[in-house]
mmCIF file of C-alpha atoms in Angstrom:
data_model
loop_
_atom_site.group_PDB
_atom_site.id
_atom_site.type_symbol
_atom_site.label_atom_id
_atom_site.label_comp_id
_atom_site.label_asym_id
_atom_site.label_seq_id
_atom_site.Cartn_x
_atom_site.Cartn_y
_atom_site.Cartn_z
ATOM 1 C CA MET U 163 86.862 84.371 115.141
ATOM 2 C CA LYS U 164 86.433 88.129 114.741
ATOM 3 C CA PHE U 165 84.130 89.837 112.272
ATOM 4 C CA THR U 166 84.710 93.042 110.312
ATOM 5 C CA LEU U 167 81.887 94.654 108.349
ATOM 6 C CA GLU U 168 82.954 96.301 105.119
ATOM 7 C CA TYR U 169 80.753 99.369 104.798
ATOM 8 C CA PRO U 170 78.230 98.489 102.061
ATOM 9 C CA SER U 171 79.114 101.429 99.813
ATOM 10 C CA ASP U 172 82.410 99.641 99.170
ATOM 11 C CA VAL U 173 80.882 97.132 96.747
ATOM 12 C CA PRO U 174 80.099 97.488 93.028
ATOM 13 C CA HIS U 175 76.837 99.294 92.259
ATOM 14 C CA ALA U 176 75.925 99.999 95.885
ATOM 15 C CA HIS U 177 72.595 101.788 96.306
ATOM 16 C CA PRO U 178 72.772 105.616 96.470
ATOM 17 C CA SER U 179 71.012 105.532 99.862
ATOM 18 C CA LEU U 180 74.248 104.248 101.389
ATOM 19 C CA PHE U 181 76.216 107.365 100.457
ATOM 20 C CA SER U 182 75.100 109.590 103.312
ATOM 21 C CA GLY U 183 76.295 110.415 106.792
ATOM 22 C CA ALA U 184 73.015 109.267 108.315
ATOM 23 C CA SER U 185 73.346 105.845 106.657
ATOM 24 C CA LEU U 186 76.972 105.480 107.703
ATOM 25 C CA ALA U 187 76.037 106.257 111.303
ATOM 26 C CA ARG U 188 73.079 103.831 111.263
ATOM 27 C CA ILE U 189 75.088 100.976 109.760
ATOM 28 C CA SER U 190 78.008 101.552 112.158
ATOM 29 C CA ARG U 191 75.770 101.517 115.227
ATOM 30 C CA ARG U 192 73.927 98.445 113.988
ATOM 31 C CA ALA U 193 77.187 96.590 113.359
ATOM 32 C CA GLU U 194 78.351 97.387 116.886
ATOM 33 C CA VAL U 195 75.084 96.226 118.467
ATOM 34 C CA CYS U 196 75.018 93.028 116.396
ATOM 35 C CA GLY U 197 78.464 91.891 117.502
ATOM 36 C CA PHE U 198 80.803 92.967 114.721
ATOM 37 C CA ASP U 199 84.280 93.767 116.011
ATOM 38 C CA ALA U 200 85.147 96.333 113.360
ATOM 39 C CA ILE U 201 83.973 98.337 110.380
ATOM 40 C CA CYS U 202 86.245 98.971 107.416
ATOM 41 C CA LEU U 203 86.427 101.024 104.252
ATOM 42 C CA ALA U 204 88.614 100.761 101.180
ATOM 43 C CA ASP U 205 90.686 103.557 99.636
ATOM 44 C CA HIS U 206 90.079 104.770 96.073
ATOM 45 C CA PRO U 207 90.694 108.530 95.799
ATOM 46 C CA ALA U 208 90.654 108.601 91.970
ATOM 47 C CA PRO U 209 88.908 105.536 90.488
ATOM 48 C CA SER U 210 88.452 105.511 86.728
ATOM 49 C CA ALA U 211 85.070 105.093 85.030
ATOM 50 C CA LYS U 212 86.544 102.207 83.023
ATOM 51 C CA TRP U 213 87.399 100.326 86.199
ATOM 52 C CA TYR U 214 84.018 101.072 87.755
ATOM 53 C CA ARG U 215 82.100 99.862 84.687
ATOM 54 C CA ASN U 216 83.940 96.544 84.826
ATOM 55 C CA GLY U 217 83.368 95.613 88.464
ATOM 56 C CA GLY U 218 85.152 98.316 90.427
ATOM 57 C CA HIS U 219 83.541 100.490 93.061
ATOM 58 C CA ASP U 220 83.415 103.943 94.545
ATOM 59 C CA THR U 221 84.138 104.613 98.212
ATOM 60 C CA PHE U 222 84.259 107.350 100.819
ATOM 61 C CA GLU U 223 87.655 108.695 101.832
ATOM 62 C CA PRO U 224 88.316 106.086 104.525
ATOM 63 C CA VAL U 225 89.790 108.170 107.358
ATOM 64 C CA VAL U 226 87.055 110.813 107.100
ATOM 65 C CA ALA U 227 84.311 108.186 106.954
ATOM 66 C CA LEU U 228 85.767 106.172 109.822
ATOM 67 C CA ALA U 229 85.948 109.310 111.954
ATOM 68 C CA PHE U 230 82.228 109.748 111.279
ATOM 69 C CA ALA U 231 81.656 106.115 112.296
ATOM 70 C CA ALA U 232 83.731 106.684 115.433
ATOM 71 C CA ALA U 233 81.431 109.494 116.511
ATOM 72 C CA ALA U 234 78.391 107.221 116.116
ATOM 73 C CA THR U 235 79.820 104.296 118.132
ATOM 74 C CA THR U 236 81.683 103.585 121.357
ATOM 75 C CA SER U 237 83.653 100.356 120.949
ATOM 76 C CA LEU U 238 83.693 99.434 117.260
ATOM 77 C CA THR U 239 87.205 99.091 115.811
ATOM 78 C CA LEU U 240 87.854 101.365 112.807
ATOM 79 C CA MET U 241 89.871 99.730 110.042
ATOM 80 C CA THR U 242 91.276 101.071 106.795
ATOM 81 C CA ASN U 243 91.112 98.194 104.328
ATOM 82 C CA LEU U 244 93.351 99.051 102.672
ATOM 83 C CA PHE U 245 94.883 102.531 103.006
ATOM 84 C CA VAL U 246 97.214 102.924 99.995
ATOM 85 C CA LEU U 247 100.402 104.357 101.451
ATOM 86 C CA PRO U 248 102.197 105.131 98.137
ATOM 87 C CA PHE U 249 99.447 107.667 97.340
ATOM 88 C CA ARG U 250 100.512 109.879 100.253
ATOM 89 C CA ASN U 251 103.427 111.663 101.835
ATOM 90 C CA PRO U 252 104.175 109.635 104.990
ATOM 91 C CA TYR U 253 103.814 112.684 107.223
ATOM 92 C CA LEU U 254 100.334 113.352 105.805
ATOM 93 C CA ALA U 255 99.391 109.676 106.239
ATOM 94 C CA ALA U 256 100.662 109.750 109.825
ATOM 95 C CA LYS U 257 98.655 112.914 110.571
ATOM 96 C CA GLN U 258 95.447 111.404 109.157
ATOM 97 C CA LEU U 259 95.784 108.109 110.977
ATOM 98 C CA THR U 260 96.965 109.649 114.250
ATOM 99 C CA THR U 261 93.985 112.002 114.218
ATOM 100 C CA LEU U 262 91.585 109.085 113.750
ATOM 101 C CA ASP U 263 93.246 107.099 116.526
ATOM 102 C CA THR U 264 93.076 110.116 118.840
ATOM 103 C CA LEU U 265 89.479 111.110 118.129
ATOM 104 C CA SER U 266 88.258 107.505 118.451
ATOM 105 C CA GLY U 267 90.053 106.907 121.742
ATOM 106 C CA GLY U 268 92.472 104.370 120.287
ATOM 107 C CA ARG U 269 90.211 102.285 118.059
ATOM 108 C CA LEU U 270 92.202 102.415 114.802
ATOM 109 C CA VAL U 271 93.565 99.416 112.916
ATOM 110 C CA ALA U 272 95.689 100.700 110.047
ATOM 111 C CA GLY U 273 95.224 98.225 107.219
ATOM 112 C CA VAL U 274 97.659 99.300 104.491
ATOM 113 C CA GLY U 275 98.463 98.244 100.939
ATOM 114 C CA ALA U 276 100.565 99.123 97.914
ATOM 115 C CA GLY U 277 97.677 99.762 95.492
ATOM 116 C CA TYR U 278 97.090 98.236 92.085
ATOM 117 C CA LEU U 279 95.211 100.598 89.715
ATOM 118 C CA ARG U 280 97.667 102.150 87.259
ATOM 119 C CA SER U 281 95.173 104.836 86.216
ATOM 120 C CA GLU U 282 94.681 105.881 89.839
ATOM 121 C CA PHE U 283 98.413 106.313 90.360
ATOM 122 C CA ALA U 284 98.549 108.414 87.187
ATOM 123 C CA ALA U 285 95.664 110.616 88.373
ATOM 124 C CA LEU U 286 97.497 111.251 91.644
ATOM 125 C CA GLY U 287 100.878 111.867 90.041
ATOM 126 C CA VAL U 288 102.579 108.867 91.670
ATOM 127 C CA ASP U 289 104.977 106.574 89.809
ATOM 128 C CA PHE U 290 103.130 103.263 89.536
ATOM 129 C CA ASP U 291 106.314 101.292 88.885
ATOM 130 C CA ARG U 292 107.796 102.493 92.210
ATOM 131 C CA ARG U 293 104.790 101.518 94.316
ATOM 132 C CA ALA U 294 106.534 98.591 96.069
ATOM 133 C CA ALA U 295 109.535 100.726 97.017
ATOM 134 C CA LEU U 296 107.267 103.578 98.098
ATOM 135 C CA PHE U 297 105.199 101.170 100.183
ATOM 136 C CA ASP U 298 108.254 99.840 102.021
ATOM 137 C CA GLU U 299 109.543 103.360 102.588
ATOM 138 C CA SER U 300 106.162 104.530 103.873
ATOM 139 C CA ILE U 301 105.654 101.657 106.312
ATOM 140 C CA ASP U 302 109.081 102.237 107.792
ATOM 141 C CA ALA U 303 108.529 106.011 107.947
ATOM 142 C CA LEU U 304 105.101 105.658 109.535
ATOM 143 C CA ARG U 305 106.457 103.417 112.264
ATOM 144 C CA ARG U 306 109.350 105.800 112.963
ATOM 145 C CA ILE U 307 107.063 108.858 113.044
ATOM 146 C CA TRP U 308 104.761 107.103 115.488
ATOM 147 C CA THR U 309 107.407 105.693 117.805
ATOM 148 C CA ASP U 310 109.718 108.722 117.851
ATOM 149 C CA PRO U 311 107.672 111.722 116.673
ATOM 150 C CA SER U 312 110.261 114.365 117.502
ATOM 151 C CA THR U 313 113.018 112.921 115.298
ATOM 152 C CA PRO U 314 112.793 113.923 111.617
ATOM 153 C CA VAL U 315 112.288 111.151 109.072
ATOM 154 C CA VAL U 316 113.802 111.550 105.614
ATOM 155 C CA GLY U 317 112.827 109.633 102.475
ATOM 156 C CA ALA U 318 113.461 109.802 98.757
ATOM 157 C CA ASN U 319 110.982 112.652 98.187
ATOM 158 C CA PHE U 320 110.213 113.978 101.658
ATOM 159 C CA GLY U 321 111.950 114.765 104.905
ATOM 160 C CA GLY U 322 111.801 116.698 108.119
ATOM 161 C CA THR U 323 114.504 119.359 108.387
ATOM 162 C CA GLY U 324 114.742 119.592 112.156
ATOM 163 C CA GLU U 325 113.145 118.518 115.401
ATOM 164 C CA MET U 326 109.451 117.768 114.857
ATOM 165 C CA ARG U 327 106.457 118.521 117.058
ATOM 166 C CA LEU U 328 103.861 115.810 116.442
ATOM 167 C CA ARG U 329 101.112 114.353 118.589
ATOM 168 C CA GLU U 330 101.529 110.753 119.734
ATOM 169 C CA THR U 331 98.901 108.150 118.960
ATOM 170 C CA VAL U 332 96.629 106.934 121.754
ATOM 171 C CA GLN U 333 97.715 103.339 121.116
ATOM 172 C CA ARG U 334 101.362 102.904 122.007
ATOM 173 C CA PRO U 335 103.825 102.377 120.549
ATOM 174 C CA HIS U 336 101.426 102.800 117.599
ATOM 175 C CA PRO U 337 98.125 101.477 116.207
ATOM 176 C CA PRO U 338 98.119 97.922 114.839
ATOM 177 C CA VAL U 339 99.326 97.753 111.233
ATOM 178 C CA TRP U 340 97.725 95.072 109.061
ATOM 179 C CA ILE U 341 99.359 94.545 105.684
ATOM 180 C CA GLY U 342 97.593 93.498 102.489
ATOM 181 C CA GLY U 343 98.917 91.381 99.650
ATOM 182 C CA ASN U 344 99.279 87.714 98.784
ATOM 183 C CA GLY U 345 102.918 87.460 97.834
ATOM 184 C CA ALA U 346 106.050 86.539 99.730
ATOM 185 C CA ALA U 347 106.997 90.230 99.936
ATOM 186 C CA ALA U 348 103.745 90.987 101.781
ATOM 187 C CA ARG U 349 104.447 88.213 104.278
ATOM 188 C CA ARG U 350 107.985 89.519 104.796
ATOM 189 C CA ARG U 351 106.503 92.941 105.579
ATOM 190 C CA VAL U 352 104.106 91.389 108.077
ATOM 191 C CA ALA U 353 106.949 89.539 109.775
ATOM 192 C CA ARG U 354 108.943 92.758 110.041
ATOM 193 C CA PHE U 355 106.292 95.401 110.716
ATOM 194 C CA GLY U 356 102.828 93.944 111.011
ATOM 195 C CA SER U 357 100.220 92.998 113.568
ATOM 196 C CA GLY U 358 97.981 91.506 110.898
ATOM 197 C CA TRP U 359 97.829 90.129 107.360
ATOM 198 C CA CYS U 360 95.016 90.666 104.833
ATOM 199 C CA PRO U 361 95.368 88.263 101.903
ATOM 200 C CA VAL U 362 92.722 87.717 99.218
ATOM 201 C CA ILE U 363 91.490 84.210 98.436
ATOM 202 C CA ALA U 364 90.521 84.492 94.782
ATOM 203 C CA ASP U 365 90.893 82.821 91.415
ATOM 204 C CA PRO U 366 93.767 83.793 89.104
ATOM 205 C CA VAL U 367 91.617 86.204 87.055
ATOM 206 C CA VAL U 368 90.692 88.368 90.053
ATOM 207 C CA SER U 369 94.195 88.052 91.495
ATOM 208 C CA GLU U 370 95.766 89.255 88.263
ATOM 209 C CA ALA U 371 93.353 92.214 88.149
ATOM 210 C CA ILE U 372 94.439 93.368 91.603
ATOM 211 C CA ARG U 373 98.074 92.545 90.828
ATOM 212 C CA THR U 374 98.753 89.992 93.510
ATOM 213 C CA PRO U 375 99.771 86.316 93.328
ATOM 214 C CA ALA U 376 96.791 83.971 93.358
ATOM 215 C CA ILE U 377 95.719 82.208 96.545
ATOM 216 C CA ASP U 378 92.948 80.240 94.902
ATOM 217 C CA GLY U 379 91.541 78.175 97.750
ATOM 218 C CA VAL U 380 91.830 77.207 101.379
ATOM 219 C CA GLU U 381 94.672 74.747 100.824
ATOM 220 C CA ALA U 382 96.758 77.454 99.139
ATOM 221 C CA PHE U 383 95.800 79.862 101.932
ATOM 222 C CA GLY U 384 96.916 77.368 104.581
ATOM 223 C CA ALA U 385 100.267 76.940 102.830
ATOM 224 C CA ALA U 386 100.726 80.726 102.763
ATOM 225 C CA VAL U 387 99.941 80.923 106.488
ATOM 226 C CA ASP U 388 102.593 78.256 107.118
ATOM 227 C CA ASP U 389 105.082 80.345 105.149
ATOM 228 C CA LEU U 390 104.153 83.408 107.206
ATOM 229 C CA GLY U 391 104.752 81.376 110.343
ATOM 230 C CA ASP U 392 108.230 80.486 109.094
ATOM 231 C CA GLN U 393 108.965 84.141 108.301
ATOM 232 C CA LEU U 394 107.817 85.207 111.756
ATOM 233 C CA GLU U 395 109.903 82.540 113.466
ATOM 234 C CA ARG U 396 113.010 83.761 111.644
ATOM 235 C CA ALA U 397 112.173 87.276 112.862
ATOM 236 C CA GLY U 398 111.877 86.050 116.465
ATOM 237 C CA ARG U 399 108.102 86.343 116.467
ATOM 238 C CA SER U 400 105.149 83.949 116.577
ATOM 239 C CA LEU U 401 102.108 83.354 114.400
ATOM 240 C CA SER U 402 99.986 83.711 117.531
ATOM 241 C CA GLU U 403 100.824 87.452 117.497
ATOM 242 C CA ILE U 404 99.233 88.000 114.096
ATOM 243 C CA GLU U 405 95.609 88.547 113.074
ATOM 244 C CA ILE U 406 94.781 87.115 109.638
ATOM 245 C CA GLN U 407 91.721 88.496 107.896
ATOM 246 C CA VAL U 408 90.102 87.071 104.760
ATOM 247 C CA GLU U 409 86.729 87.622 103.134
ATOM 248 C CA ALA U 410 83.830 85.755 104.680
ATOM 249 C CA PRO U 411 82.105 83.069 102.632
ATOM 250 C CA ALA U 412 78.894 84.162 100.941
ATOM 251 C CA VAL U 413 75.680 83.103 102.654
ATOM 252 C CA ASP U 414 71.937 83.251 102.082
ATOM 253 C CA LEU U 415 70.619 83.849 105.574
ATOM 254 C CA GLU U 416 67.163 82.561 104.581
ATOM 255 C CA ASP U 417 68.496 79.196 103.369
ATOM 256 C CA ALA U 418 69.357 76.623 106.041
ATOM 257 C CA ALA U 419 71.593 74.672 103.653
ATOM 258 C CA SER U 420 73.532 77.841 102.785
ATOM 259 C CA VAL U 421 73.980 78.668 106.469
ATOM 260 C CA ALA U 422 75.227 75.138 107.182
ATOM 261 C CA ARG U 423 77.690 75.397 104.286
ATOM 262 C CA TRP U 424 78.848 78.782 105.622
ATOM 263 C CA HIS U 425 79.703 77.213 109.000
ATOM 264 C CA ARG U 426 81.651 74.416 107.292
ATOM 265 C CA ASP U 427 83.568 76.901 105.163
ATOM 266 C CA VAL U 428 84.391 79.075 108.165
ATOM 267 C CA ASP U 429 85.639 75.951 109.960
ATOM 268 C CA ARG U 430 88.062 75.386 107.091
ATOM 269 C CA LEU U 431 89.232 78.980 107.041
ATOM 270 C CA ARG U 432 89.789 78.965 110.802
ATOM 271 C CA ASP U 433 91.699 75.695 110.640
ATOM 272 C CA ALA U 434 93.879 77.118 107.872
ATOM 273 C CA GLY U 435 94.777 80.130 110.010
ATOM 274 C CA ALA U 436 92.124 82.843 109.601
ATOM 275 C CA THR U 437 91.312 84.783 112.771
ATOM 276 C CA SER U 438 89.017 87.433 111.271
ATOM 277 C CA LEU U 439 86.431 87.554 108.494
ATOM 278 C CA CYS U 440 85.577 90.606 106.393
ATOM 279 C CA VAL U 441 81.851 90.538 105.653
ATOM 280 C CA HIS U 442 80.107 92.147 102.668
ATOM 281 C CA ALA U 443 76.568 93.212 103.545
ATOM 282 C CA ASP U 444 73.671 93.353 101.108
ATOM 283 C CA ALA U 445 74.156 96.708 99.362
ATOM 284 C CA ARG U 446 70.898 96.866 97.381
ATOM 285 C CA SER U 447 69.495 99.445 99.829
ATOM 286 C CA LEU U 448 69.987 100.781 103.330
ATOM 287 C CA ALA U 449 67.106 98.604 104.554
ATOM 288 C CA ALA U 450 68.610 95.511 102.908
ATOM 289 C CA SER U 451 71.965 96.206 104.550
ATOM 290 C CA GLU U 452 70.372 96.566 107.972
ATOM 291 C CA GLU U 453 68.355 93.383 107.529
ATOM 292 C CA PHE U 454 71.499 91.487 106.512
ATOM 293 C CA ILE U 455 73.443 92.759 109.529
ATOM 294 C CA ASP U 456 70.587 91.787 111.849
ATOM 295 C CA GLY U 457 70.535 88.281 110.389
ATOM 296 C CA TYR U 458 74.315 87.920 110.585
ATOM 297 C CA ARG U 459 74.113 88.433 114.322
ATOM 298 C CA GLN U 460 73.265 84.740 114.812
ATOM 299 C CA LEU U 461 76.298 83.638 112.802
ATOM 300 C CA ILE U 462 78.560 85.872 114.852
ATOM 301 C CA ALA U 463 77.110 84.522 118.099
ATOM 302 C CA ARG U 464 78.156 81.008 117.045
ATOM 303 C CA TRP U 465 81.749 82.038 116.321
ATOM 304 C CA ALA U 466 82.581 84.980 118.558
ATOM 305 C CA ARG U 467 84.410 82.920 121.124
ATOM 306 C CA PRO U 468 88.090 82.020 121.615
ATOM 307 C CA THR U 469 89.336 79.306 119.278
ATOM 308 C CA SER U 470 92.706 77.638 118.859
ATOM 309 C CA ARG U 471 94.604 77.845 115.613
ATOM 310 C CA THR U 472 95.187 74.464 113.970
ATOM 311 C CA VAL U 473 96.901 73.496 110.763
ATOM 312 C CA GLY U 474 95.609 71.113 108.136
ATOM 313 C CA LEU U 475 92.275 70.818 106.371
ATOM 314 C CA ASP U 476 90.377 68.575 104.044
ATOM 315 C CA GLY U 477 88.599 70.214 101.177
ATOM 316 C CA ASP U 478 88.792 73.485 99.341
ATOM 317 C CA LEU U 479 86.908 76.760 99.281
ATOM 318 C CA ARG U 480 86.546 78.680 96.061
ATOM 319 C CA GLN U 481 83.399 80.673 96.678
ATOM 320 C CA ARG U 482 84.083 84.362 97.242
ATOM 321 C CA SER U 483 82.069 86.289 99.749
ATOM 322 C CA GLY U 484 79.673 89.084 98.968
ATOM 323 C CA PRO U 485 79.364 90.384 95.426
ATOM 324 C CA THR U 486 81.091 88.621 92.571
ATOM 325 C CA TRP U 487 83.936 90.763 91.313
ATOM 326 C CA GLU U 488 84.413 90.074 87.627
ATOM 327 C CA PHE U 489 87.271 92.322 86.593
ATOM 328 C CA THR U 490 87.832 92.555 82.874
ATOM 329 C CA VAL U 491 89.822 95.788 82.867
ATOM 330 C CA ASP U 492 93.515 95.661 82.054
ATOM 331 C CA GLU U 493 94.834 98.681 83.946
ATOM 332 C CA ARG U 494 98.232 98.187 82.334
ATOM 333 C CA ASP U 495 96.908 100.334 79.488
#
């Protein structure tokens, strides 16, 4: 099992002390020392106050922040989780991500998604109703730009007009692309383009708020992994090629019963197909975040070893990790 730390500013009502370069560097270094495989940040360039007041969050621009984290570390993987491709011209997205991969020495994982906040699309001047089509176009364009950077790529609203001169990524043929979303379309994209899948295990209320089909427990998650396996097999690929990241179960590190329950829940997630856990640190202060990461080190030590993927589980998991996200906003307005 691998472990990704979501930078603590990426949770609702994170403490102001976390919004500084010094804090980002300290947390990144501590995560690396304590055994985390990666650090990730979300992507919200224009969040609305309405969304924030009802459980949303603010965040750094992910590529800029991850470049800062790269400079403070030596081996930590840098993951966008999730970089919303429809917000950007594919050539601009490719330039941002290629730069991060280059400056970090090939440590980028490009986690990408279609986005879900209607108000954010409006603020950026992007047609919300075309986000799925834009996402598909952007994934295809990004892959083509990376694998054949001299050949112009043309889309509905962009296009190179002649031979291009672009820098190649350090990772060849391109950085790993992990795709977010719970639905069958997301799994089809993974089977066609992806190295990883980032579903969300959540109840129907949260799932509706982020505009994705509900995967409301481990049994449903296991069934979705089986479907992904079928999609991959039809594409001539194998489930063993794919990383699958879900949110880590919540845990009170000072409570032995909570820690024991965490291990049981992680067992179930692993058996259902998860290979990586995204961990939310305590965001009440910089000191609280550091203390949490230090304590999590023992959990990582128990799990950071090769494991075999198995199918089938008994029981269900409905507890979400980290903060409770209680979305009440209807962004359809």
